[in-house]
Amino acid sequence: MQNFMSIALLSAAIMVLGACGSANIAAPVPSILPPPISNPATNAQTPIERFGALSVTGNRITDSQGRPIALSGMSHFWSNTGYGQEGLYNPQVVQYLSENWNASLFRAAMGADEKGSYLDEPEANLKRAQNVVDAAIEIGAYVILDFHSHHAHEYPEKAVDFFTQMAKKYGDKPNVIYEIYNEPLDSADWARDVKPYSQRLISTIRAIDPDNLIIVGSPRWSQDVDIVAKDPIVGYDNIAYTMHFYAGTHGDELRAKTEIALQAGLAIFVTEWGTINANGDGDVAHESVEKWTKFMDKHCLSNANWAVSNKAEGASMFKPDTSQSGPWSESDLTESGKVVREIVRNGTRICE
Ligand code: MG
């Protein structure tokens, strides 16, 4: 904020000087500098301008200058037709979160599981995901293309088809991050199921896009990063692994697993987290949220909160019946929405 104010004041001063220098008519000298005329968002640097293309360096996500960074923002809800949150796959909510929440990161959770998903309605779901991706690119933010499935290794050809299209379309955009498997279930085995699937998808994407970040899921709803750490994927650059937590359910045990993975050299990216229980509902677990926020700060973990939603459940950032097209105000936010807004507002940074 201080930086912006200095830039705004400097711009205003330059504008005043410029006006005086370019015209012979005597302009009244203002006793104080006028307020900036343009929108603050047009003066401030976008996340892409600030950080550029992302890489993985050791166990950190780094920017184009090699600095470790953390991004922070929001995940959309399942895009499935009939789930009620399709209407929020729009540019207005991306702009609102960017301007009002200082979000640098978005996640298009393209449903690729259950009814009304990419599996049976590919065009509609692809369109929704692209609405969010295009809006994020437009405003210079980062965006995760998430194949939102619990069973993706059972139909890898669907994922291959999806990511082939997306890599061709967005592979030259530094904004885009590929998340190839949201949450494998505990019935999926890393070595038998998830690792071979991930290798196939990485190979597919890398044949088209040599460099954008790819994020890999792990068994047990993307919690068993310690198991992955013993047998990571090798031979490719810019591979990170996701860890998902829900503050009302998860605590020390999952933080310990995450530290094992970090110590083994894995870069961890929190593509989904909640303030509430793992089923997406319940009250905000304030104390646990605070512990998790400190943990993410300590380890420089980028994060996207679940969810951009007005469904009647604890995880939603909007209250039920809130407009899905905006404009939005403070009174539209749930308890979770208010807590998360503060975290997201302060979450994007260069780490020590
Ligand atoms: Mg690329």
mmCIF file of C-alpha atoms and ligand atoms in Angstrom:
data_model
loop_
_atom_site.group_PDB
_atom_site.id
_atom_site.type_symbol
_atom_site.label_atom_id
_atom_site.label_comp_id
_atom_site.label_asym_id
_atom_site.label_seq_id
_atom_site.Cartn_x
_atom_site.Cartn_y
_atom_site.Cartn_z
ATOM 1 C CA MET A 1 0.000 0.000 0.000
ATOM 2 C CA GLN A 2 2.821 2.370 0.825
ATOM 3 C CA ASN A 3 4.437 1.672 -2.511
ATOM 4 C CA PHE A 4 1.227 2.368 -4.316
ATOM 5 C CA MET A 5 0.713 5.643 -2.463
ATOM 6 C CA SER A 6 4.198 6.836 -3.379
ATOM 7 C CA ILE A 7 3.651 5.880 -7.015
ATOM 8 C CA ALA A 8 0.252 7.563 -7.036
ATOM 9 C CA LEU A 9 1.641 10.753 -5.504
ATOM 10 C CA LEU A 10 4.591 10.754 -7.885
ATOM 11 C CA SER A 11 2.285 10.219 -10.860
ATOM 12 C CA ALA A 12 0.042 13.023 -9.695
ATOM 13 C CA ALA A 13 3.064 15.313 -9.284
ATOM 14 C CA ILE A 14 4.328 14.446 -12.753
ATOM 15 C CA MET A 15 0.890 15.095 -14.195
ATOM 16 C CA VAL A 16 0.783 18.541 -12.535
ATOM 17 C CA LEU A 17 4.298 19.415 -13.726
ATOM 18 C CA GLY A 18 3.549 18.076 -17.198
ATOM 19 C CA ALA A 19 0.413 20.181 -17.458
ATOM 20 C CA CYS A 20 2.301 23.328 -16.423
ATOM 21 C CA GLY A 21 5.213 22.667 -18.757
ATOM 22 C CA SER A 22 3.188 21.889 -21.868
ATOM 23 C CA ALA A 23 0.790 24.825 -21.778
ATOM 24 C CA ASN A 24 1.332 28.568 -21.572
ATOM 25 C CA ILE A 25 -1.897 29.316 -19.773
ATOM 26 C CA ALA A 26 -1.442 29.862 -16.096
ATOM 27 C CA ALA A 27 -2.790 26.899 -14.237
ATOM 28 C CA PRO A 28 -3.829 27.392 -10.651
ATOM 29 C CA VAL A 29 -1.340 25.767 -8.329
ATOM 30 C CA PRO A 30 -3.170 23.369 -6.052
ATOM 31 C CA SER A 31 -2.392 23.694 -2.388
ATOM 32 C CA ILE A 32 -2.447 19.918 -2.097
ATOM 33 C CA LEU A 33 -1.851 17.320 -4.782
ATOM 34 C CA PRO A 34 -5.055 16.144 -6.433
ATOM 35 C CA PRO A 35 -6.187 12.569 -5.905
ATOM 36 C CA PRO A 36 -5.064 10.084 -8.560
ATOM 37 C CA ILE A 37 -7.406 10.100 -11.533
ATOM 38 C CA SER A 38 -6.934 6.526 -12.657
ATOM 39 C CA ASN A 39 -7.992 3.303 -10.965
ATOM 40 C CA PRO A 40 -5.423 2.082 -8.405
ATOM 41 C CA ALA A 41 -5.389 -1.317 -10.091
ATOM 42 C CA THR A 42 -3.996 0.219 -13.274
ATOM 43 C CA ASN A 43 -1.099 1.797 -11.395
ATOM 44 C CA ALA A 44 -0.142 -1.166 -9.234
ATOM 45 C CA GLN A 45 1.979 -3.986 -10.612
ATOM 46 C CA THR A 46 0.062 -7.138 -11.443
ATOM 47 C CA PRO A 47 1.298 -10.427 -9.957
ATOM 48 C CA ILE A 48 2.644 -11.409 -13.387
ATOM 49 C CA GLU A 49 4.492 -8.107 -13.755
ATOM 50 C CA ARG A 50 5.942 -8.595 -10.294
ATOM 51 C CA PHE A 51 6.960 -12.253 -10.513
ATOM 52 C CA GLY A 52 6.831 -13.461 -14.139
ATOM 53 C CA ALA A 53 7.178 -17.134 -15.019
ATOM 54 C CA LEU A 54 7.275 -19.562 -12.090
ATOM 55 C CA SER A 55 9.809 -22.329 -11.542
ATOM 56 C CA VAL A 56 10.589 -24.921 -8.924
ATOM 57 C CA THR A 57 13.985 -24.401 -7.273
ATOM 58 C CA GLY A 58 14.732 -27.018 -4.622
ATOM 59 C CA ASN A 59 11.623 -27.193 -2.438
ATOM 60 C CA ARG A 60 10.447 -23.671 -3.270
ATOM 61 C CA ILE A 61 8.310 -22.022 -5.920
ATOM 62 C CA THR A 62 10.457 -19.235 -7.357
ATOM 63 C CA ASP A 63 9.795 -16.264 -9.608
ATOM 64 C CA SER A 64 11.564 -15.257 -12.829
ATOM 65 C CA GLN A 65 14.402 -13.718 -10.759
ATOM 66 C CA GLY A 66 14.839 -16.866 -8.677
ATOM 67 C CA ARG A 67 13.230 -15.424 -5.544
ATOM 68 C CA PRO A 68 11.087 -17.801 -3.442
ATOM 69 C CA ILE A 69 7.510 -16.541 -3.489
ATOM 70 C CA ALA A 70 4.106 -17.373 -2.060
ATOM 71 C CA LEU A 71 0.892 -16.701 -3.952
ATOM 72 C CA SER A 72 -2.511 -16.534 -2.298
ATOM 73 C CA GLY A 73 -6.037 -16.624 -3.617
ATOM 74 C CA MET A 74 -9.207 -18.608 -4.108
ATOM 75 C CA SER A 75 -10.329 -21.886 -5.607
ATOM 76 C CA HIS A 76 -13.607 -22.058 -7.439
ATOM 77 C CA PHE A 77 -16.121 -24.783 -6.526
ATOM 78 C CA TRP A 78 -16.802 -27.829 -8.747
ATOM 79 C CA SER A 79 -17.817 -26.540 -12.192
ATOM 80 C CA ASN A 80 -20.320 -29.389 -12.742
ATOM 81 C CA THR A 81 -23.651 -28.537 -14.344
ATOM 82 C CA GLY A 82 -26.325 -28.627 -11.660
ATOM 83 C CA TYR A 83 -23.982 -28.125 -8.691
ATOM 84 C CA GLY A 84 -25.171 -24.536 -8.417
ATOM 85 C CA GLN A 85 -21.798 -22.794 -8.648
ATOM 86 C CA GLU A 86 -21.398 -22.740 -12.432
ATOM 87 C CA GLY A 87 -22.573 -19.108 -12.462
ATOM 88 C CA LEU A 88 -19.509 -18.008 -10.493
ATOM 89 C CA TYR A 89 -17.172 -19.050 -13.319
ATOM 90 C CA ASN A 90 -17.222 -15.464 -14.525
ATOM 91 C CA PRO A 91 -14.752 -12.585 -14.922
ATOM 92 C CA GLN A 92 -16.544 -10.366 -12.381
ATOM 93 C CA VAL A 93 -15.626 -12.534 -9.401
ATOM 94 C CA VAL A 94 -12.004 -12.783 -10.567
ATOM 95 C CA GLN A 95 -11.811 -9.003 -10.803
ATOM 96 C CA TYR A 96 -13.492 -8.551 -7.413
ATOM 97 C CA LEU A 97 -11.069 -10.959 -5.711
ATOM 98 C CA SER A 98 -8.122 -9.300 -7.381
ATOM 99 C CA GLU A 99 -9.101 -5.747 -6.462
ATOM 100 C CA ASN A 100 -10.778 -6.265 -3.098
ATOM 101 C CA TRP A 101 -8.888 -9.282 -1.727
ATOM 102 C CA ASN A 102 -5.517 -8.703 -3.418
ATOM 103 C CA ALA A 103 -5.747 -12.270 -4.741
ATOM 104 C CA SER A 104 -2.816 -13.269 -6.945
ATOM 105 C CA LEU A 105 -4.004 -16.834 -7.538
ATOM 106 C CA PHE A 106 -7.167 -18.462 -8.887
ATOM 107 C CA ARG A 107 -8.112 -22.102 -9.355
ATOM 108 C CA ALA A 108 -10.563 -23.315 -11.950
ATOM 109 C CA ALA A 109 -11.770 -26.546 -10.291
ATOM 110 C CA MET A 110 -13.049 -28.076 -13.485
ATOM 111 C CA GLY A 111 -15.301 -30.950 -12.450
ATOM 112 C CA ALA A 112 -13.964 -34.162 -13.994
ATOM 113 C CA ASP A 113 -15.909 -36.563 -11.835
ATOM 114 C CA GLU A 114 -19.571 -37.279 -11.099
ATOM 115 C CA LYS A 115 -22.590 -36.055 -13.049
ATOM 116 C CA GLY A 116 -22.551 -32.882 -15.131
ATOM 117 C CA SER A 117 -18.747 -32.829 -15.274
ATOM 118 C CA TYR A 118 -16.201 -32.730 -18.098
ATOM 119 C CA LEU A 119 -16.741 -36.486 -18.484
ATOM 120 C CA ASP A 120 -20.302 -36.134 -19.796
ATOM 121 C CA GLU A 121 -20.451 -32.398 -20.596
ATOM 122 C CA PRO A 122 -16.960 -31.517 -21.817
ATOM 123 C CA GLU A 123 -17.788 -28.349 -23.710
ATOM 124 C CA ALA A 124 -19.798 -26.660 -20.957
ATOM 125 C CA ASN A 125 -17.179 -27.388 -18.297
ATOM 126 C CA LEU A 126 -14.285 -26.422 -20.535
ATOM 127 C CA LYS A 127 -15.999 -23.115 -21.229
ATOM 128 C CA ARG A 128 -16.432 -22.415 -17.506
ATOM 129 C CA ALA A 129 -12.797 -23.204 -16.745
ATOM 130 C CA GLN A 130 -11.631 -21.026 -19.610
ATOM 131 C CA ASN A 131 -13.798 -18.130 -18.391
ATOM 132 C CA VAL A 132 -11.784 -18.093 -15.177
ATOM 133 C CA VAL A 133 -8.424 -18.686 -16.882
ATOM 134 C CA ASP A 134 -9.020 -15.945 -19.439
ATOM 135 C CA ALA A 135 -10.155 -13.504 -16.746
ATOM 136 C CA ALA A 136 -7.068 -14.237 -14.629
ATOM 137 C CA ILE A 137 -4.767 -13.749 -17.618
ATOM 138 C CA GLU A 138 -6.537 -10.505 -18.446
ATOM 139 C CA ILE A 139 -5.781 -9.035 -15.008
ATOM 140 C CA GLY A 140 -2.263 -10.489 -14.761
ATOM 141 C CA ALA A 141 -2.882 -13.095 -12.051
ATOM 142 C CA TYR A 142 -1.866 -16.765 -11.784
ATOM 143 C CA VAL A 143 -4.445 -19.466 -12.394
ATOM 144 C CA ILE A 144 -4.533 -23.198 -11.751
ATOM 145 C CA LEU A 145 -6.223 -25.464 -14.282
ATOM 146 C CA ASP A 146 -7.397 -28.223 -11.951
ATOM 147 C CA PHE A 147 -8.641 -31.588 -13.235
ATOM 148 C CA HIS A 148 -11.034 -31.831 -10.310
ATOM 149 C CA SER A 149 -11.420 -35.554 -9.857
ATOM 150 C CA HIS A 150 -11.124 -38.290 -7.226
ATOM 151 C CA HIS A 151 -10.695 -41.029 -9.856
ATOM 152 C CA ALA A 152 -8.615 -39.536 -12.680
ATOM 153 C CA HIS A 153 -6.229 -42.503 -12.947
ATOM 154 C CA GLU A 154 -9.224 -44.635 -13.964
ATOM 155 C CA TYR A 155 -9.729 -42.534 -17.131
ATOM 156 C CA PRO A 156 -6.339 -41.015 -17.966
ATOM 157 C CA GLU A 157 -7.252 -40.508 -21.627
ATOM 158 C CA LYS A 158 -9.823 -37.876 -20.560
ATOM 159 C CA ALA A 159 -7.130 -35.977 -18.690
ATOM 160 C CA VAL A 160 -4.677 -36.372 -21.577
ATOM 161 C CA ASP A 161 -7.273 -34.910 -23.919
ATOM 162 C CA PHE A 162 -8.037 -32.004 -21.579
ATOM 163 C CA PHE A 163 -4.421 -31.039 -20.826
ATOM 164 C CA THR A 164 -3.381 -31.423 -24.468
ATOM 165 C CA GLN A 165 -5.964 -28.797 -25.409
ATOM 166 C CA MET A 166 -5.055 -26.546 -22.509
ATOM 167 C CA ALA A 167 -1.273 -26.755 -23.033
ATOM 168 C CA LYS A 168 -1.733 -25.881 -26.705
ATOM 169 C CA LYS A 169 -3.942 -22.931 -25.823
ATOM 170 C CA TYR A 170 -2.162 -21.598 -22.713
ATOM 171 C CA GLY A 171 1.327 -23.113 -22.691
ATOM 172 C CA ASP A 172 2.979 -19.816 -23.600
ATOM 173 C CA LYS A 173 1.204 -17.910 -20.804
ATOM 174 C CA PRO A 174 3.233 -17.591 -17.578
ATOM 175 C CA ASN A 175 -0.068 -17.297 -15.679
ATOM 176 C CA VAL A 176 -1.119 -20.918 -16.082
ATOM 177 C CA ILE A 177 -0.405 -23.779 -13.676
ATOM 178 C CA TYR A 178 -1.535 -27.338 -14.409
ATOM 179 C CA GLU A 179 -2.967 -29.406 -11.528
ATOM 180 C CA ILE A 180 -3.335 -32.855 -12.991
ATOM 181 C CA TYR A 181 -5.169 -34.736 -10.218
ATOM 182 C CA ASN A 182 -7.140 -32.939 -7.510
ATOM 183 C CA GLU A 183 -7.477 -35.640 -4.841
ATOM 184 C CA PRO A 184 -6.813 -39.350 -5.360
ATOM 185 C CA LEU A 185 -8.712 -41.363 -2.742
ATOM 186 C CA ASP A 186 -7.062 -43.526 -0.091
ATOM 187 C CA SER A 187 -7.838 -46.556 -2.265
ATOM 188 C CA ALA A 188 -5.421 -45.253 -4.893
ATOM 189 C CA ASP A 189 -1.822 -46.349 -4.453
ATOM 190 C CA TRP A 190 0.987 -43.944 -5.290
ATOM 191 C CA ALA A 191 3.317 -46.408 -6.991
ATOM 192 C CA ARG A 192 0.606 -48.456 -8.716
ATOM 193 C CA ASP A 193 -1.937 -45.763 -9.698
ATOM 194 C CA VAL A 194 -1.113 -42.135 -9.121
ATOM 195 C CA LYS A 195 2.561 -42.017 -10.064
ATOM 196 C CA PRO A 196 2.137 -43.733 -13.470
ATOM 197 C CA TYR A 197 -0.864 -41.515 -14.206
ATOM 198 C CA SER A 198 1.146 -38.416 -13.239
ATOM 199 C CA GLN A 199 4.126 -39.451 -15.368
ATOM 200 C CA ARG A 200 1.857 -39.926 -18.380
ATOM 201 C CA LEU A 201 0.204 -36.544 -17.900
ATOM 202 C CA ILE A 202 3.509 -34.741 -17.306
ATOM 203 C CA SER A 203 4.949 -36.323 -20.439
ATOM 204 C CA THR A 204 1.865 -35.211 -22.396
ATOM 205 C CA ILE A 205 2.041 -31.621 -21.166
ATOM 206 C CA ARG A 206 5.829 -31.349 -21.528
ATOM 207 C CA ALA A 207 5.649 -32.410 -25.183
ATOM 208 C CA ILE A 208 3.687 -29.196 -25.773
ATOM 209 C CA ASP A 209 4.672 -26.838 -22.961
ATOM 210 C CA PRO A 210 8.254 -27.258 -21.744
ATOM 211 C CA ASP A 211 8.147 -25.077 -18.673
ATOM 212 C CA ASN A 212 4.899 -24.106 -16.903
ATOM 213 C CA LEU A 213 4.458 -25.402 -13.369
ATOM 214 C CA ILE A 214 2.762 -28.811 -13.029
ATOM 215 C CA ILE A 215 1.243 -29.835 -9.684
ATOM 216 C CA VAL A 216 0.859 -33.501 -8.777
ATOM 217 C CA GLY A 217 -1.715 -34.978 -6.361
ATOM 218 C CA SER A 218 -1.064 -37.633 -3.757
ATOM 219 C CA PRO A 219 -3.139 -40.431 -2.217
ATOM 220 C CA ARG A 220 -5.592 -39.891 0.639
ATOM 221 C CA TRP A 221 -7.132 -36.664 -0.680
ATOM 222 C CA SER A 222 -3.715 -35.141 -1.463
ATOM 223 C CA GLN A 223 -2.407 -35.577 2.066
ATOM 224 C CA ASP A 224 0.141 -38.405 1.750
ATOM 225 C CA VAL A 225 2.971 -36.233 0.509
ATOM 226 C CA ASP A 226 5.314 -38.159 2.847
ATOM 227 C CA ILE A 227 4.708 -41.335 0.825
ATOM 228 C CA VAL A 228 5.345 -39.464 -2.418
ATOM 229 C CA ALA A 229 8.565 -38.058 -0.938
ATOM 230 C CA LYS A 230 10.058 -41.565 -0.772
ATOM 231 C CA ASP A 231 9.437 -42.145 -4.472
ATOM 232 C CA PRO A 232 9.122 -38.799 -6.267
ATOM 233 C CA ILE A 233 8.833 -38.215 -10.002
ATOM 234 C CA VAL A 234 12.226 -37.618 -11.594
ATOM 235 C CA GLY A 235 13.377 -36.423 -14.990
ATOM 236 C CA TYR A 236 11.241 -33.296 -15.319
ATOM 237 C CA ASP A 237 11.600 -29.664 -14.251
ATOM 238 C CA ASN A 238 9.053 -27.467 -12.496
ATOM 239 C CA ILE A 239 7.083 -30.229 -10.783
ATOM 240 C CA ALA A 240 5.412 -29.450 -7.445
ATOM 241 C CA TYR A 241 3.090 -31.497 -5.243
ATOM 242 C CA THR A 242 -0.160 -30.428 -3.664
ATOM 243 C CA MET A 243 -1.153 -30.769 -0.044
ATOM 244 C CA HIS A 244 -4.768 -30.140 0.933
ATOM 245 C CA PHE A 245 -5.898 -29.409 4.475
ATOM 246 C CA TYR A 246 -9.118 -28.501 6.249
ATOM 247 C CA ALA A 247 -8.458 -26.670 9.502
ATOM 248 C CA GLY A 248 -11.462 -28.176 11.331
ATOM 249 C CA THR A 249 -10.184 -31.722 10.687
ATOM 250 C CA HIS A 250 -6.425 -31.634 10.131
ATOM 251 C CA GLY A 251 -3.555 -30.532 12.331
ATOM 252 C CA ASP A 252 -0.132 -31.649 13.563
ATOM 253 C CA GLU A 253 -0.141 -35.019 11.790
ATOM 254 C CA LEU A 254 -0.595 -33.470 8.351
ATOM 255 C CA ARG A 255 1.877 -30.691 9.085
ATOM 256 C CA ALA A 256 4.423 -33.366 10.030
ATOM 257 C CA LYS A 257 3.812 -35.222 6.735
ATOM 258 C CA THR A 258 4.297 -31.966 4.866
ATOM 259 C CA GLU A 259 7.579 -31.237 6.630
ATOM 260 C CA ILE A 260 8.848 -34.718 5.765
ATOM 261 C CA ALA A 261 8.118 -33.978 2.102
ATOM 262 C CA LEU A 262 9.742 -30.532 2.237
ATOM 263 C CA GLN A 263 12.826 -31.964 3.933
ATOM 264 C CA ALA A 264 13.048 -34.574 1.194
ATOM 265 C CA GLY A 265 13.168 -31.707 -1.327
ATOM 266 C CA LEU A 266 9.609 -31.671 -2.649
ATOM 267 C CA ALA A 267 8.064 -28.301 -3.496
ATOM 268 C CA ILE A 268 4.632 -28.192 -1.859
ATOM 269 C CA PHE A 269 1.741 -26.048 -3.122
ATOM 270 C CA VAL A 270 -1.550 -25.816 -1.192
ATOM 271 C CA THR A 271 -3.975 -25.736 -4.114
ATOM 272 C CA GLU A 272 -6.943 -26.237 -1.779
ATOM 273 C CA TRP A 273 -7.556 -25.554 1.906
ATOM 274 C CA GLY A 274 -10.560 -24.853 4.092
ATOM 275 C CA THR A 275 -11.266 -23.043 7.342
ATOM 276 C CA ILE A 276 -13.857 -25.688 8.262
ATOM 277 C CA ASN A 277 -14.209 -29.499 8.309
ATOM 278 C CA ALA A 278 -12.945 -31.780 5.544
ATOM 279 C CA ASN A 279 -16.525 -32.324 4.344
ATOM 280 C CA GLY A 280 -16.653 -28.615 3.438
ATOM 281 C CA ASP A 281 -19.055 -27.737 6.232
ATOM 282 C CA GLY A 282 -19.031 -26.709 9.885
ATOM 283 C CA ASP A 283 -17.852 -23.628 11.733
ATOM 284 C CA VAL A 284 -14.601 -21.796 11.127
ATOM 285 C CA ALA A 285 -11.886 -23.446 13.260
ATOM 286 C CA HIS A 286 -10.221 -20.172 14.209
ATOM 287 C CA GLU A 287 -7.342 -21.501 16.333
ATOM 288 C CA SER A 288 -6.458 -24.164 13.808
ATOM 289 C CA VAL A 289 -6.653 -21.688 10.922
ATOM 290 C CA GLU A 290 -4.128 -19.529 12.766
ATOM 291 C CA LYS A 291 -1.749 -22.483 13.226
ATOM 292 C CA TRP A 292 -2.047 -23.389 9.562
ATOM 293 C CA THR A 293 -1.540 -19.813 8.426
ATOM 294 C CA LYS A 294 1.684 -19.614 10.463
ATOM 295 C CA PHE A 295 2.783 -22.949 9.009
ATOM 296 C CA MET A 296 2.193 -21.752 5.438
ATOM 297 C CA ASP A 297 4.061 -18.515 6.182
ATOM 298 C CA LYS A 298 6.982 -20.400 7.700
ATOM 299 C CA HIS A 299 7.354 -22.679 4.695
ATOM 300 C CA CYS A 300 6.449 -20.138 2.005
ATOM 301 C CA LEU A 301 3.499 -22.209 0.766
ATOM 302 C CA SER A 302 1.287 -20.786 -1.964
ATOM 303 C CA ASN A 303 -2.383 -21.346 -1.239
ATOM 304 C CA ALA A 304 -5.903 -21.264 -2.664
ATOM 305 C CA ASN A 305 -8.909 -21.399 -0.353
ATOM 306 C CA TRP A 306 -12.010 -23.518 -0.969
ATOM 307 C CA ALA A 307 -14.296 -22.010 -2.167
ATOM 308 C CA VAL A 308 -15.708 -19.349 -4.463
ATOM 309 C CA SER A 309 -19.269 -20.401 -3.717
ATOM 310 C CA ASN A 310 -22.606 -19.286 -2.318
ATOM 311 C CA LYS A 311 -23.728 -22.822 -1.437
ATOM 312 C CA ALA A 312 -25.227 -23.087 2.052
ATOM 313 C CA GLU A 313 -22.173 -24.625 3.746
ATOM 314 C CA GLY A 314 -19.292 -23.480 5.924
ATOM 315 C CA ALA A 315 -16.606 -23.354 3.225
ATOM 316 C CA SER A 316 -18.437 -20.861 1.021
ATOM 317 C CA MET A 317 -17.048 -17.325 0.863
ATOM 318 C CA PHE A 318 -20.477 -15.920 -0.015
ATOM 319 C CA LYS A 319 -23.686 -16.244 1.970
ATOM 320 C CA PRO A 320 -26.509 -18.250 0.355
ATOM 321 C CA ASP A 321 -28.540 -16.294 -2.206
ATOM 322 C CA THR A 322 -25.706 -13.819 -2.791
ATOM 323 C CA SER A 323 -25.611 -12.710 -6.412
ATOM 324 C CA GLN A 324 -23.219 -14.753 -8.550
ATOM 325 C CA SER A 325 -22.513 -11.842 -10.868
ATOM 326 C CA GLY A 326 -21.889 -9.100 -8.293
ATOM 327 C CA PRO A 327 -21.262 -6.424 -7.326
ATOM 328 C CA TRP A 328 -20.370 -7.689 -3.865
ATOM 329 C CA SER A 329 -19.914 -6.015 -0.499
ATOM 330 C CA GLU A 330 -18.762 -6.876 3.013
ATOM 331 C CA SER A 331 -22.249 -8.047 4.005
ATOM 332 C CA ASP A 332 -22.182 -10.783 1.337
ATOM 333 C CA LEU A 333 -19.239 -12.560 2.993
ATOM 334 C CA THR A 334 -19.635 -15.513 5.345
ATOM 335 C CA GLU A 335 -17.550 -15.892 8.496
ATOM 336 C CA SER A 336 -15.121 -18.004 6.463
ATOM 337 C CA GLY A 337 -15.091 -15.398 3.702
ATOM 338 C CA LYS A 338 -14.082 -12.657 6.140
ATOM 339 C CA VAL A 339 -11.322 -14.740 7.746
ATOM 340 C CA VAL A 340 -9.941 -15.862 4.401
ATOM 341 C CA ARG A 341 -10.033 -12.379 2.924
ATOM 342 C CA GLU A 342 -7.549 -11.201 5.566
ATOM 343 C CA ILE A 343 -5.280 -14.173 4.892
ATOM 344 C CA VAL A 344 -5.398 -13.673 1.129
ATOM 345 C CA ARG A 345 -4.857 -9.921 1.419
ATOM 346 C CA ASN A 346 -1.555 -10.574 3.210
ATOM 347 C CA GLY A 347 -0.615 -13.853 1.573
ATOM 348 C CA THR A 348 1.242 -12.864 -1.602
ATOM 349 C CA ARG A 349 4.892 -12.176 -0.924
ATOM 350 C CA ILE A 350 8.553 -12.736 -1.547
ATOM 351 C CA CYS A 351 9.791 -15.080 1.187
ATOM 352 C CA GLU A 352 12.980 -14.674 3.178
HETATM 353 MG MG MG B 1 5.169 -22.547 -21.118
#
